[in-house]
Coordinates of C-alpha atoms and ligand atoms in Angstrom, one line a residue:
X176 CA -34.8 -53.7 42.5
X177 CA -31.9 -51.9 42.4
X178 CA -29.4 -51.6 45.4
X179 CA -28.5 -47.5 45.6
X180 CA -26.7 -47.6 48.6
X181 CA -23.4 -45.9 47.4
X182 CA -20.6 -47.9 48.2
X183 CA -22.0 -51.0 46.1
X184 CA -22.2 -48.0 43.0
X185 CA -17.9 -47.4 44.4
X186 CA -17.5 -51.8 44.6
X187 CA -18.7 -52.1 40.7
X188 CA -16.8 -49.2 39.8
X189 CA -13.3 -51.2 41.2
X190 CA -11.6 -51.8 38.4
X191 CA -11.0 -56.0 37.0
X192 CA -7.5 -56.7 38.2
X193 CA -8.8 -56.9 42.2
X194 CA -4.6 -57.1 43.0
X195 CA -3.4 -53.7 41.4
X196 CA -2.3 -51.2 43.6
X197 CA -5.8 -49.0 44.9
X198 CA -3.6 -46.8 48.1
X199 CA -0.2 -46.0 47.6
X200 CA 0.4 -44.3 51.2
X201 CA 3.7 -41.0 51.9
X202 CA 5.0 -44.4 54.2
X203 CA 5.2 -47.2 52.1
X204 CA 2.4 -49.2 52.1
X205 CA 0.3 -50.2 48.9
X206 CA -3.2 -51.5 49.3
X207 CA -4.4 -53.8 46.6
X208 CA -8.9 -53.4 44.9
X209 CA -8.5 -56.8 46.8
X210 CA -7.7 -54.9 50.0
X211 CA -9.8 -52.1 50.2
X212 CA -13.4 -54.9 49.6
X213 CA -12.4 -58.0 51.9
X214 CA -10.8 -54.7 54.6
X215 CA -14.7 -52.9 54.4
X216 CA -16.5 -56.3 54.3
X217 CA -14.5 -57.7 57.8
X218 CA -15.8 -53.8 59.6
X219 CA -19.3 -54.2 57.8
X220 CA -19.5 -57.4 59.0
X221 CA -18.2 -55.7 63.0
X222 CA -20.7 -53.1 62.7
X223 CA -24.2 -55.6 62.2
X224 CA -22.8 -57.7 64.2
X225 CA -23.7 -55.3 67.4
X226 CA -27.2 -55.3 66.6
X227 CA -27.8 -51.7 66.4
X228 CA -30.6 -50.1 65.7
X229 CA -32.0 -49.0 62.1
X230 CA -30.2 -45.7 61.3
X231 CA -27.5 -46.5 64.4
X232 CA -24.5 -43.2 63.5
X233 CA -20.9 -43.8 63.5
X234 CA -18.7 -41.1 65.6
X235 CA -15.3 -40.9 63.9
X236 CA -12.0 -39.3 65.9
X237 CA -9.9 -40.2 64.3
X238 CA -6.8 -39.6 62.5
X239 CA -6.4 -39.5 58.5
X240 CA -4.9 -43.5 57.2
X241 CA -6.4 -45.5 54.9
X242 CA -7.9 -47.8 57.8
X243 CA -9.7 -44.5 58.5
X244 CA -11.9 -44.4 55.3
X245 CA -12.6 -48.2 55.4
X246 CA -14.2 -47.6 58.2
X247 CA -16.3 -44.9 56.1
X248 CA -16.3 -47.0 53.1
X249 CA -18.1 -49.5 55.4
X250 CA -20.4 -48.0 57.6
X251 CA -21.8 -46.8 54.0
X252 CA -21.4 -51.3 53.6
X253 CA -23.2 -52.4 56.7
X254 CA -26.2 -49.5 55.1
X255 CA -25.2 -47.7 59.0
X256 CA -24.6 -43.1 58.9
X257 CA -21.3 -42.0 59.3
X258 CA -20.2 -39.1 61.3
X259 CA -16.6 -37.7 61.0
X260 CA -14.9 -35.4 64.1
X261 CA -12.3 -33.1 63.2
X262 CA -9.4 -34.0 65.0
X263 CA -8.8 -30.5 66.3
X264 CA -12.1 -30.9 68.8
X265 CA -11.6 -30.9 71.4
X266 CA -13.5 -32.3 74.7
X267 CA -16.8 -29.6 75.0
X268 CA -17.4 -29.3 71.1
X269 CA -17.0 -33.6 71.9
X270 CA -20.0 -34.1 74.1
X271 CA -22.0 -32.0 71.6
X272 CA -21.5 -34.2 69.2
X273 CA -22.8 -37.0 70.7
X274 CA -24.7 -36.1 73.1
X275 CA -26.8 -35.0 69.5
X276 CA -26.0 -37.8 67.2
X277 CA -26.2 -40.4 69.8
X278 CA -24.0 -42.7 68.7
X279 CA -24.1 -46.1 68.9
X280 CA -20.4 -46.7 68.0
X281 CA -18.0 -44.4 68.9
X282 CA -14.9 -44.7 67.1
X283 CA -11.4 -42.7 69.0
X284 CA -7.7 -42.4 68.7
X285 CA -5.9 -44.5 71.7
X286 CA -4.9 -41.8 73.0
X287 CA -8.5 -40.0 73.8
X288 CA -9.8 -43.3 74.7
X289 CA -10.6 -42.2 79.0
X290 CA -12.0 -39.0 78.6
X291 CA -14.5 -39.7 74.3
X292 CA -15.5 -43.3 76.1
X293 CA -16.5 -41.2 79.4
X294 CA -18.2 -38.9 76.9
X295 CA -20.3 -41.3 74.8
X296 CA -21.1 -44.2 77.4
X297 CA -22.1 -41.3 79.8
X298 CA -24.6 -39.9 76.2
X299 CA -25.6 -43.9 76.2
X300 CA -23.0 -45.5 73.1
X301 CA -22.8 -48.4 73.6
X302 CA -19.8 -49.7 71.9
X303 CA -16.4 -47.7 71.6
X304 CA -14.2 -48.5 69.8
X305 CA -9.8 -46.8 68.9
X306 CA -8.5 -46.6 65.4
X307 CA -4.8 -45.6 65.8
X308 CA -2.6 -44.7 62.1
X309 CA -0.7 -46.5 62.6
X310 CA -3.3 -49.7 61.9
X311 CA -3.7 -50.0 65.6
X312 CA -6.5 -50.0 67.8
X313 CA -9.9 -52.0 69.3
X314 CA -11.7 -52.2 66.5
X315 CA -9.7 -53.6 64.1
X316 CA -8.3 -56.5 66.6
X317 CA -12.2 -57.0 66.2
X318 CA -12.7 -56.5 62.4
X319 CA -10.3 -58.9 62.1
X320 CA -12.2 -61.7 63.6
X321 CA -15.1 -61.6 61.2
X322 CA -15.7 -62.6 57.9
X323 CA -13.9 -60.8 55.0
X324 CA -17.2 -61.5 52.8
X325 CA -20.3 -59.1 53.2
X326 CA -23.0 -58.4 50.6
X327 CA -23.5 -54.8 50.5
X328 CA -26.4 -53.6 53.1
X329 CA -29.9 -52.8 49.9
X330 CA -30.0 -49.0 51.1
X331 CA -32.7 -46.7 49.5
X332 CA -31.2 -43.1 46.9
X333 CA -33.3 -41.0 50.4
X334 CA -31.2 -43.2 53.6
X335 CA -29.0 -41.0 55.4
X336 CA -25.4 -42.5 54.2
X337 CA -23.5 -39.6 56.9
X338 CA -24.6 -36.2 58.7
X339 CA -21.5 -33.8 58.7
X340 CA -22.1 -30.6 61.6
X341 CA -21.9 -27.6 60.4
X342 CA -22.0 -24.7 62.5
X343 CA -25.0 -22.3 63.1
X344 CA -24.5 -18.8 62.8
X345 CA -26.4 -18.5 66.0
X346 CA -27.0 -21.0 68.3
X347 CA -25.1 -24.6 68.8
X348 CA -23.2 -26.6 65.1
X349 CA -26.7 -29.1 63.3
X350 CA -26.1 -31.7 61.9
X351 CA -27.2 -31.8 57.5
X352 CA -28.0 -35.4 56.5
X353 CA -27.4 -35.8 53.3
X354 CA -28.4 -39.6 51.7
X355 CA -26.3 -42.6 49.1
X356 CA -29.5 -40.3 46.6
X357 CA -26.3 -37.0 46.9
X358 CA -24.0 -37.9 47.4
X359 CA -24.0 -40.8 44.4
X360 CA -25.5 -38.2 42.0
X361 CA -23.3 -35.7 42.7
X362 CA -20.2 -38.1 42.4
X363 CA -21.6 -39.2 38.8
X364 CA -22.0 -35.6 37.6
X365 CA -18.3 -35.0 39.1
X366 CA -17.6 -37.4 37.2
X367 CA -18.0 -36.6 33.4
X368 CA -17.5 -32.9 34.3
X369 CA -14.4 -32.9 35.2
X370 CA -13.9 -35.6 33.0
X371 CA -12.4 -38.4 34.8
X372 CA -10.4 -41.1 32.5
X373 CA -8.9 -44.7 33.1
X374 CA -5.5 -44.8 34.6
X375 CA -6.4 -41.4 36.3
X376 CA -3.8 -41.1 39.8
X377 CA -5.0 -39.0 42.8
X378 CA -2.9 -37.2 45.1
X379 CA -4.9 -37.6 48.5
X380 CA -4.0 -34.8 50.8
X381 CA -6.8 -33.4 52.5
X382 CA -8.3 -34.3 56.5
X383 CA -11.0 -36.9 55.4
X384 CA -13.5 -35.3 58.4
X385 CA -14.5 -32.3 55.4
X386 CA -17.2 -33.3 51.8
X387 CA -14.3 -31.6 50.7
X388 CA -11.8 -35.1 51.4
X389 CA -14.2 -37.4 52.2
X390 CA -16.5 -36.9 50.3
X391 CA -15.2 -35.5 46.3
X392 CA -11.4 -36.6 46.5
X393 CA -12.3 -40.4 47.5
X394 CA -16.1 -41.1 45.6
X395 CA -13.8 -38.9 42.9
X396 CA -11.1 -41.7 42.8
X397 CA -13.2 -44.9 43.8
X398 CA -16.5 -44.4 41.5
X399 CA -13.4 -43.9 38.3
X400 CA -11.8 -47.1 39.9
X401 CA -8.7 -44.2 40.5
X402 CA -5.8 -44.8 42.9
X403 CA -4.9 -42.6 45.0
X404 CA -1.2 -41.6 46.8
X405 CA -2.2 -40.9 50.3
X406 CA -0.5 -38.7 51.9
X407 CA -1.5 -38.5 55.9
X408 CA -1.0 -34.9 56.2
X409 CA -0.2 -31.8 53.2
X410 CA 3.4 -31.4 53.3
X411 CA 3.7 -30.1 50.6
X412 CA 7.0 -30.4 49.5
X413 CA 6.0 -34.5 49.3
X414 CA 3.3 -33.1 47.0
X415 CA 5.4 -31.0 44.1
X416 CA 8.0 -35.0 44.8
X417 CA 4.7 -37.1 44.1
X418 CA 2.9 -34.6 41.1
X419 CA 4.8 -36.7 38.6
X420 CA 3.2 -40.1 39.8
X421 CA -0.2 -38.2 39.4
X422 CA -2.3 -36.7 36.8
X423 CA -5.8 -35.1 40.0
X424 CA -4.7 -32.6 42.6
X425 CA -7.7 -31.5 44.8
X426 CA -6.9 -28.4 47.2
X427 CA -8.4 -25.1 49.1
X428 CA -7.0 -22.5 48.3
X429 CA -4.0 -22.9 51.5
X430 CA -2.6 -25.8 50.0
X431 CA -1.8 -24.0 46.4
X432 CA -0.1 -21.4 48.6
X433 CA 1.8 -23.4 50.2
X434 CA 2.7 -25.1 47.2
X435 CA 4.1 -22.0 45.6
X436 CA 6.2 -21.1 48.3
X437 CA 7.8 -24.7 46.7
X438 CA 11.0 -24.0 44.6
X439 CA 10.3 -27.4 42.6
X440 CA 7.5 -26.4 41.4
X441 CA 7.6 -25.9 38.1
X442 CA 6.2 -27.3 34.5
X443 CA 8.2 -30.3 34.5
X444 CA 6.8 -31.3 37.6
X445 CA 3.6 -30.9 36.2
X446 CA 4.1 -32.4 33.5
X447 CA 1.8 -35.4 33.6
X448 CA -0.7 -33.6 36.0
X449 CA -4.5 -33.5 33.7
X450 CA -6.4 -31.3 36.0
X451 CA -6.3 -28.8 39.7
X452 CA -9.1 -28.0 41.0
X453 CA -9.0 -25.8 44.0
X454 CA -12.7 -24.8 46.3
X455 CA -14.1 -24.6 50.4
X456 CA -12.6 -21.4 50.0
X457 CA -12.0 -18.1 47.4
X458 CA -9.1 -18.6 45.4
X459 CA -7.8 -15.3 45.0
X460 CA -7.1 -14.6 41.5
X461 CA -2.6 -13.3 42.3
X462 CA -2.7 -17.3 42.8
X463 CA -4.6 -18.6 40.5
X464 CA -2.5 -16.6 37.7
X465 CA 0.6 -17.2 39.6
X466 CA -0.2 -20.8 39.7
X467 CA -0.6 -21.0 35.7
X468 CA 2.3 -18.8 35.1
X469 CA 4.7 -21.0 37.5
X470 CA 2.9 -24.9 35.8
X471 CA 1.0 -23.7 32.5
X472 CA -2.3 -25.0 34.4
X473 CA -5.4 -23.5 35.0
X474 CA -6.9 -24.9 38.0
X475 CA -10.5 -25.3 38.5
X476 CA -12.1 -23.2 40.8
X477 CA -16.1 -25.4 41.7
X478 CA -17.8 -24.3 44.9
X479 CA -19.5 -26.2 46.8
X480 CA -21.1 -27.3 51.3
X481 CA -21.7 -29.0 53.0
X482 CA -25.4 -29.5 53.0
X483 CA -24.8 -29.8 49.4
X484 CA -21.8 -31.4 48.5
X485 CA -21.0 -30.0 44.7
X486 CA -22.9 -27.1 43.3
X487 CA -20.5 -25.3 40.3
X488 CA -18.0 -25.7 38.8
X489 CA -15.8 -24.5 36.3
X490 CA -16.0 -26.1 33.1
X491 CA -13.4 -28.8 32.0
X492 CA -12.9 -28.2 28.1
X493 CA -13.9 -24.3 27.6
X494 CA -12.7 -21.0 29.7
X495 CA -12.1 -21.4 33.6
X496 CA -12.2 -17.9 34.5
X497 CA -10.4 -17.0 38.0
X498 CA -12.2 -15.0 40.4
X499 CA -15.2 -17.4 39.4
X500 CA -16.5 -20.4 40.2
X501 CA -18.3 -21.1 36.8
X502 CA -21.3 -22.4 35.6
X503 CA -24.0 -24.9 37.9
X504 CA -23.2 -28.8 38.0
X505 CA -25.7 -30.4 35.7
X506 CA -28.5 -31.5 37.4
X507 CA -28.2 -28.4 39.4
X508 CA -30.6 -25.7 39.4
X509 CA -29.1 -22.2 40.8
X510 CA -31.0 -18.9 41.3
X511 CA -29.4 -15.2 42.6
X512 CA -32.5 -13.6 44.6
X513 CA -33.0 -10.2 47.0
X514 CA -34.0 -10.0 50.1
X515 CA -37.9 -10.2 49.1
X516 CA -37.0 -13.7 47.2
X517 CA -37.5 -11.7 44.0
X518 CA -35.1 -13.5 41.6
X519 CA -32.9 -10.8 40.1
X520 CA -31.2 -9.6 36.8
X521 CA -28.0 -10.8 35.7
X522 CA -24.9 -9.2 37.3
X523 CA -26.8 -7.9 40.4
X524 CA -25.9 -9.6 43.6
X525 CA -28.2 -11.3 46.4
X526 CA -28.4 -13.7 48.2
X527 CA -27.7 -17.6 46.2
X528 CA -30.8 -20.8 46.3
X529 CA -29.9 -24.2 44.8
X530 CA -32.7 -27.6 43.7
X531 CA -30.9 -30.5 42.7
X532 CA -30.6 -34.7 44.0
X533 CA -27.6 -33.0 45.6
X534 CA -28.9 -31.8 48.1
X535 CA -28.9 -32.5 51.6
X536 CA -32.6 -33.8 53.4
X537 CA -32.3 -31.3 56.2
X538 CA -30.8 -30.8 59.6
X539 CA -30.1 -34.2 62.3
X540 CA -34.2 -33.0 64.6
X541 CA -33.6 -29.6 63.4
X542 CA -37.4 -29.5 61.6
X543 CA -37.4 -26.2 61.8
X544 CA -33.8 -24.9 61.4
X545 CA -34.3 -26.4 57.8
X546 CA -37.9 -25.6 57.2
X547 CA -36.2 -22.1 57.0
X548 CA -33.3 -22.6 55.0
X549 CA -35.4 -24.1 52.1
X550 CA -37.5 -21.6 49.9
X551 CA -41.6 -22.1 49.5
X552 CA -39.9 -23.7 46.4
X553 CA -38.0 -26.4 47.2
X554 CA -35.4 -24.0 47.1
X555 CA -31.8 -24.2 49.3
X556 CA -30.9 -20.7 50.7
X557 CA -27.0 -21.1 50.3
X558 CA -26.0 -17.8 53.2
X559 CA -23.6 -17.4 50.4
X560 CA -23.6 -13.8 48.3
X561 CA -23.5 -13.9 44.2
X562 CA -24.5 -13.0 40.6
X563 CA -24.0 -14.6 37.2
X564 CA -22.8 -13.5 34.3
X565 CA -24.2 -12.5 30.9
X566 CA -22.3 -16.4 30.3
X567 CA -23.6 -17.7 33.1
X568 CA -20.4 -17.9 35.4
X569 CA -21.5 -17.8 38.6
X570 CA -19.4 -14.9 41.1
X571 CA -19.3 -15.3 45.1
X572 CA -18.8 -11.5 46.0
X573 CA -19.6 -12.3 50.5
X574 CA -21.4 -14.2 52.7
X575 CA -24.9 -13.2 54.4
X576 CA -23.6 -15.6 57.5
X577 CA -21.7 -14.3 59.5
X578 CA -19.2 -16.8 59.1
X579 CA -14.4 -17.2 58.7
X580 CA -13.9 -19.2 56.7
X581 CA -9.9 -20.0 57.7
X582 CA -7.6 -22.1 55.2
X583 CA -10.6 -24.1 53.9
X584 CA -12.3 -24.2 58.1
X585 CA -14.8 -22.6 58.9
X586 CA -15.3 -20.5 62.3
X587 CA -18.4 -19.1 63.5
X588 CA -18.1 -15.7 65.4
X589 CA -20.8 -16.6 67.5
X590 CA -19.2 -19.8 69.2
X591 CA -15.7 -18.1 70.1
X592 CA -17.8 -15.0 71.0
X593 CA -19.8 -16.7 73.5
X594 CA -16.4 -18.4 74.4
X595 CA -15.3 -14.9 75.4
X596 CA -18.3 -13.4 76.3
X597 CA -18.5 -16.3 79.4
X598 CA -14.7 -14.6 80.7
X599 CA -14.5 -13.5 84.0
X600 CA -14.3 -9.4 83.5
X601 CA -15.5 -9.1 80.0
X602 CA -18.6 -7.2 78.6
X603 CA -18.8 -8.0 75.2
X604 CA -16.5 -9.4 72.2
X605 CA -16.4 -9.1 68.3
X606 CA -14.9 -11.8 66.6
X607 CA -14.4 -10.9 62.4
X608 CA -12.3 -12.3 59.3
X609 CA -9.7 -10.1 57.9
X610 CA -7.2 -11.2 54.8
X611 CA -4.6 -13.6 55.9
X612 CA -1.7 -14.6 53.0
X613 CA -1.8 -18.2 54.2
X614 CA -4.9 -18.9 55.7
X615 CA -7.0 -16.4 53.7
X616 CA -8.5 -15.3 56.2
X617 CA -8.0 -15.5 60.7
X618 CA -10.3 -14.4 62.9
X619 CA -9.5 -11.1 65.8
X620 CA -11.6 -10.6 68.4
X621 CA -12.3 -7.4 69.5
X622 CA -12.8 -6.6 73.6
X623 CA -14.0 -4.8 75.4
X624 CA -13.6 -5.5 79.5
X625 CA -16.5 -4.7 82.4
X626 CA -16.2 -1.3 83.9
X627 CA -13.8 -2.0 86.8
X628 CA -12.2 -4.7 84.9
X629 CA -8.4 -5.7 83.4
X630 CA -8.1 -8.0 80.7
X631 CA -5.0 -9.4 78.7
X632 CA -5.4 -10.1 75.3
X633 CA -2.9 -13.5 76.4
X634 CA -5.1 -15.0 78.7
X635 CA -7.8 -14.8 76.8
X636 CA -6.0 -16.6 73.8
X637 CA -5.2 -19.3 75.6
X638 CA -8.0 -20.0 77.5
X639 CA -9.8 -20.2 74.4
X640 CA -7.5 -23.0 73.1
X641 CA -7.9 -25.1 75.9
X642 CA -11.7 -25.0 75.0
X643 CA -12.0 -25.3 71.6
X644 CA -10.4 -26.5 68.3
X645 CA -6.7 -25.1 67.4
X646 CA -7.9 -23.5 63.8
X647 CA -10.5 -21.7 66.3
X648 CA -8.7 -19.6 67.7
X649 CA -8.9 -16.1 67.1
X650 CA -4.8 -15.1 65.8
X651 CA -4.7 -11.3 67.4
X652 CA -6.8 -10.4 70.0
X653 CA -7.6 -6.2 70.8
X654 CA -9.3 -4.8 74.2
X655 CA -10.7 -1.9 73.5
X656 CA -13.5 0.4 75.2
X657 CA -15.7 0.5 72.7
X658 CA -16.8 -0.9 69.1
X659 CA -18.4 0.6 66.4
X660 CA -22.8 0.5 66.2
X661 CA -24.9 1.8 63.9
X662 CA -28.4 3.7 65.3
X663 CA -29.7 0.2 66.3
X664 CA -27.1 -0.4 68.3
X665 CA -26.1 -3.0 66.7
X666 CA -21.5 -4.0 66.3
X667 CA -21.2 -3.0 62.8
X668 CA -18.7 -5.7 62.1
X669 CA -17.5 -3.9 58.9
X670 CA -15.9 -1.0 60.0
X671 CA -14.0 -3.1 62.2
X672 CA -13.1 -5.5 59.7
X673 CA -11.7 -2.3 57.7
X674 CA -10.1 -0.9 60.9
X675 CA -8.2 -4.1 60.9
X676 CA -7.6 -5.2 57.3
X677 CA -3.8 -4.4 57.2
X678 CA -2.8 -6.5 59.8
X679 CA -1.7 -9.6 58.2
X680 CA -0.6 -7.8 54.9
Ligands
LIG1575 C1 -3.8 -25.6 61.5 N1 -4.6 -24.0 62.3 C2 -4.8 -22.8 61.2 C3 -6.0 -24.3 60.7 N2 -5.3 -24.6 60.2 N3 -5.5 -21.8 61.6 C4 -7.0 -21.1 60.8 N4 -7.0 -21.7 60.0 C5 -6.5 -23.2 59.6 N5 -7.2 -23.8 58.7 C6 -3.6 -23.5 62.8 C7 -3.6 -24.6 64.0 O1 -3.5 -23.8 64.8 C8 -1.8 -23.9 64.7 O2 -1.6 -23.3 65.4 C9 -1.1 -23.5 63.8 O3 -1.8 -23.4 62.6 C10 -0.5 -25.1 62.7 O4 -1.5 -25.9 63.3 P1 -0.7 -27.6 62.2 O5 -1.6 -28.3 62.4 O6 0.4 -27.1 61.8 O7 -1.4 -26.5 60.0 P2 -0.8 -27.5 59.3 O8 -1.1 -28.6 59.8 O9 -0.1 -26.9 57.7 O10 -3.0 -27.3 59.1 C11 -3.2 -26.2 57.3 C12 -3.7 -27.1 55.9 C13 -5.3 -26.9 57.4 C14 -4.5 -25.7 55.4 C15 -3.1 -27.6 55.7 O11 -6.0 -26.0 58.0 C16 -6.1 -28.2 56.1 O12 -6.3 -29.2 56.1 N6 -7.2 -27.2 55.6 C17 -8.0 -28.1 54.8 C18 -9.7 -28.1 55.7 C19 -10.5 -29.0 54.3 O13 -10.5 -29.8 53.8 N7 -11.4 -27.7 54.5 C20 -13.0 -28.6 53.4 C21 -13.8 -28.0 53.6 S1 -15.1 -28.8 53.0 P3 -0.8 -23.1 66.8 O14 -1.3 -21.4 67.9 O15 -1.9 -24.5 68.1 O16 0.7 -22.8 66.8 C22 -16.1 -27.7 52.7 C23 -17.3 -27.5 51.2 C24 -16.4 -26.9 50.2 O17 -15.9 -26.5 52.7 O18 -16.5 -27.2 48.5 O19 -15.3 -28.2 50.0
LIG1576 P1 -19.0 -26.1 54.8 O1 -20.2 -25.6 55.9 O2 -17.8 -26.6 55.5 O3 -19.2 -27.2 54.0 O4 -18.7 -24.7 54.2 C1 -18.8 -24.1 53.3 C2 -19.1 -22.9 52.9 O5 -17.3 -22.5 51.7 C3 -20.2 -22.3 51.0 O6 -21.3 -21.9 52.1 C4 -19.0 -21.5 50.5 O7 -19.3 -19.8 52.2 C5 -17.7 -21.5 50.5 N1 -16.9 -22.4 49.8 C6 -17.2 -23.5 49.3 N2 -16.1 -22.7 48.1 C7 -15.8 -21.8 47.8 C8 -15.4 -21.2 46.8 N3 -14.1 -21.7 46.0 N4 -15.6 -19.6 47.1 C9 -16.0 -19.5 47.6 N5 -15.8 -19.8 48.6 C10 -16.8 -20.7 49.2

């Protein structure tokens, strides 16, 4: 019987010459395909020596490094479930993920070992390793004693490969369960759709704890046997410097905005580039057009989410239309419905629903929540609002979920409001997203004091910074006398957004 382990497919796509360079880093290191094979084997053997239960979760909060990617691949290889965590998360956030996911293994950076291991051991985790971005830490020390040969664990297409936490509009984050089949089907479709060709070289400049950097970029390169130029963090100057050696680049819109501010970005720098891909947040038409003028390349915008991986894409051949996210990918069925669940005609705006082999298996230990998010006929309700034009191009016009996407990171107002409302002297708060030239959108907090209490906006921001990941912190905070409400007494966030829309103009 065929092994449906995603790693088996990625490994099968390695080039014949295993000594060729697979990953080149910004610190001048070269990793060959053989290095990827051997190191993932050693880490997989270490994981398997730990006697973990089937379906064990491996939770990882480490700085970006090639070894961190190898830990991901090794987790697949050994047949366990990878749980990546944003490096910006602080202790309350990590405590929630670890207590909810109950990982058997936690890997963190050395500087965080004290507090992370305390949380992990309290939650019953047996193994806590460290991994730093300079190839040090107990994970690699232990793996160094393991064999560099390993037979890929057999997994079915429906077996879990990863859990990605995505925040909820109400309540806590939900773990989206993705299977080997979800991810492999998506990787194969994109290889074709984006016409990956032998000799392609990808600049990898995204974080590796979300769908974009971890799946779309890494799977894309590996399933094509393509080399990656690996940047530990996004540095626009370095990207421009590396462009002549590359053919493919992927980024969230903020990366494109920052690259456009680089004088060195021109047609000459992009002469070998084949494809620029954008996603994770709306790409402004100004960015799309300016990019075309400066580089001669038309950015290909696509749309996806943690629960589904990639859903739509502008075409590789054919017109890439700015402001749209293109067509549903092959195998993805996408429709637009009204609130009553009726299909809408061409051009009308409604909720986007999707079905396909890429759609996740449900939310971790939340069967009720999972049920709510699917229609009776098996479509997943994305929470995005859009329309399909007569040529089939899909445009996202908004979101029914109360969500801010800032620099490609999701921020859920309800979570931030919860923290603000718990502060002494606060009666109520509303967090809204407003346009921002760099991050696309940023959070702004509007707060009402309790009668007799005096609040300090800077203090509120400082308290949030002590508790939450930095990208979630509202960029501004206002203390006001009252919030606009509708006749039902509900806060009218659209009115607040309108009032504050020019804040960062
Ligand atoms: C950093 N900051 C942000 C921020 N990133 N604020 C709002 N939104 C963000 N995204 C703040 C920090 O808190 C800090 O504030 C200041 O900016 C500088 O921090 P930094 O760490 O130096 O920022 P920088 O390294 O420049 O990071 C910016 C960035 C990064 C754009 C490179 O945010 C990034 O890599 N974004 C990509 C996210 C991504 O990969 N998303 C994909 C999701 S997958 P202070 O006050 O502390 O100084 C998905 C599905 C799909 O959505 O379809 O792909
Ligand atoms: P996440 O939960 O982090 O995976 O974020 C997924 C969300 O990002 C989607 O539901 C969309 O709202 C948004 N998104 C992704 N790609 C695009 C895009 N190209 N244009 C607009 N929004 C996007």
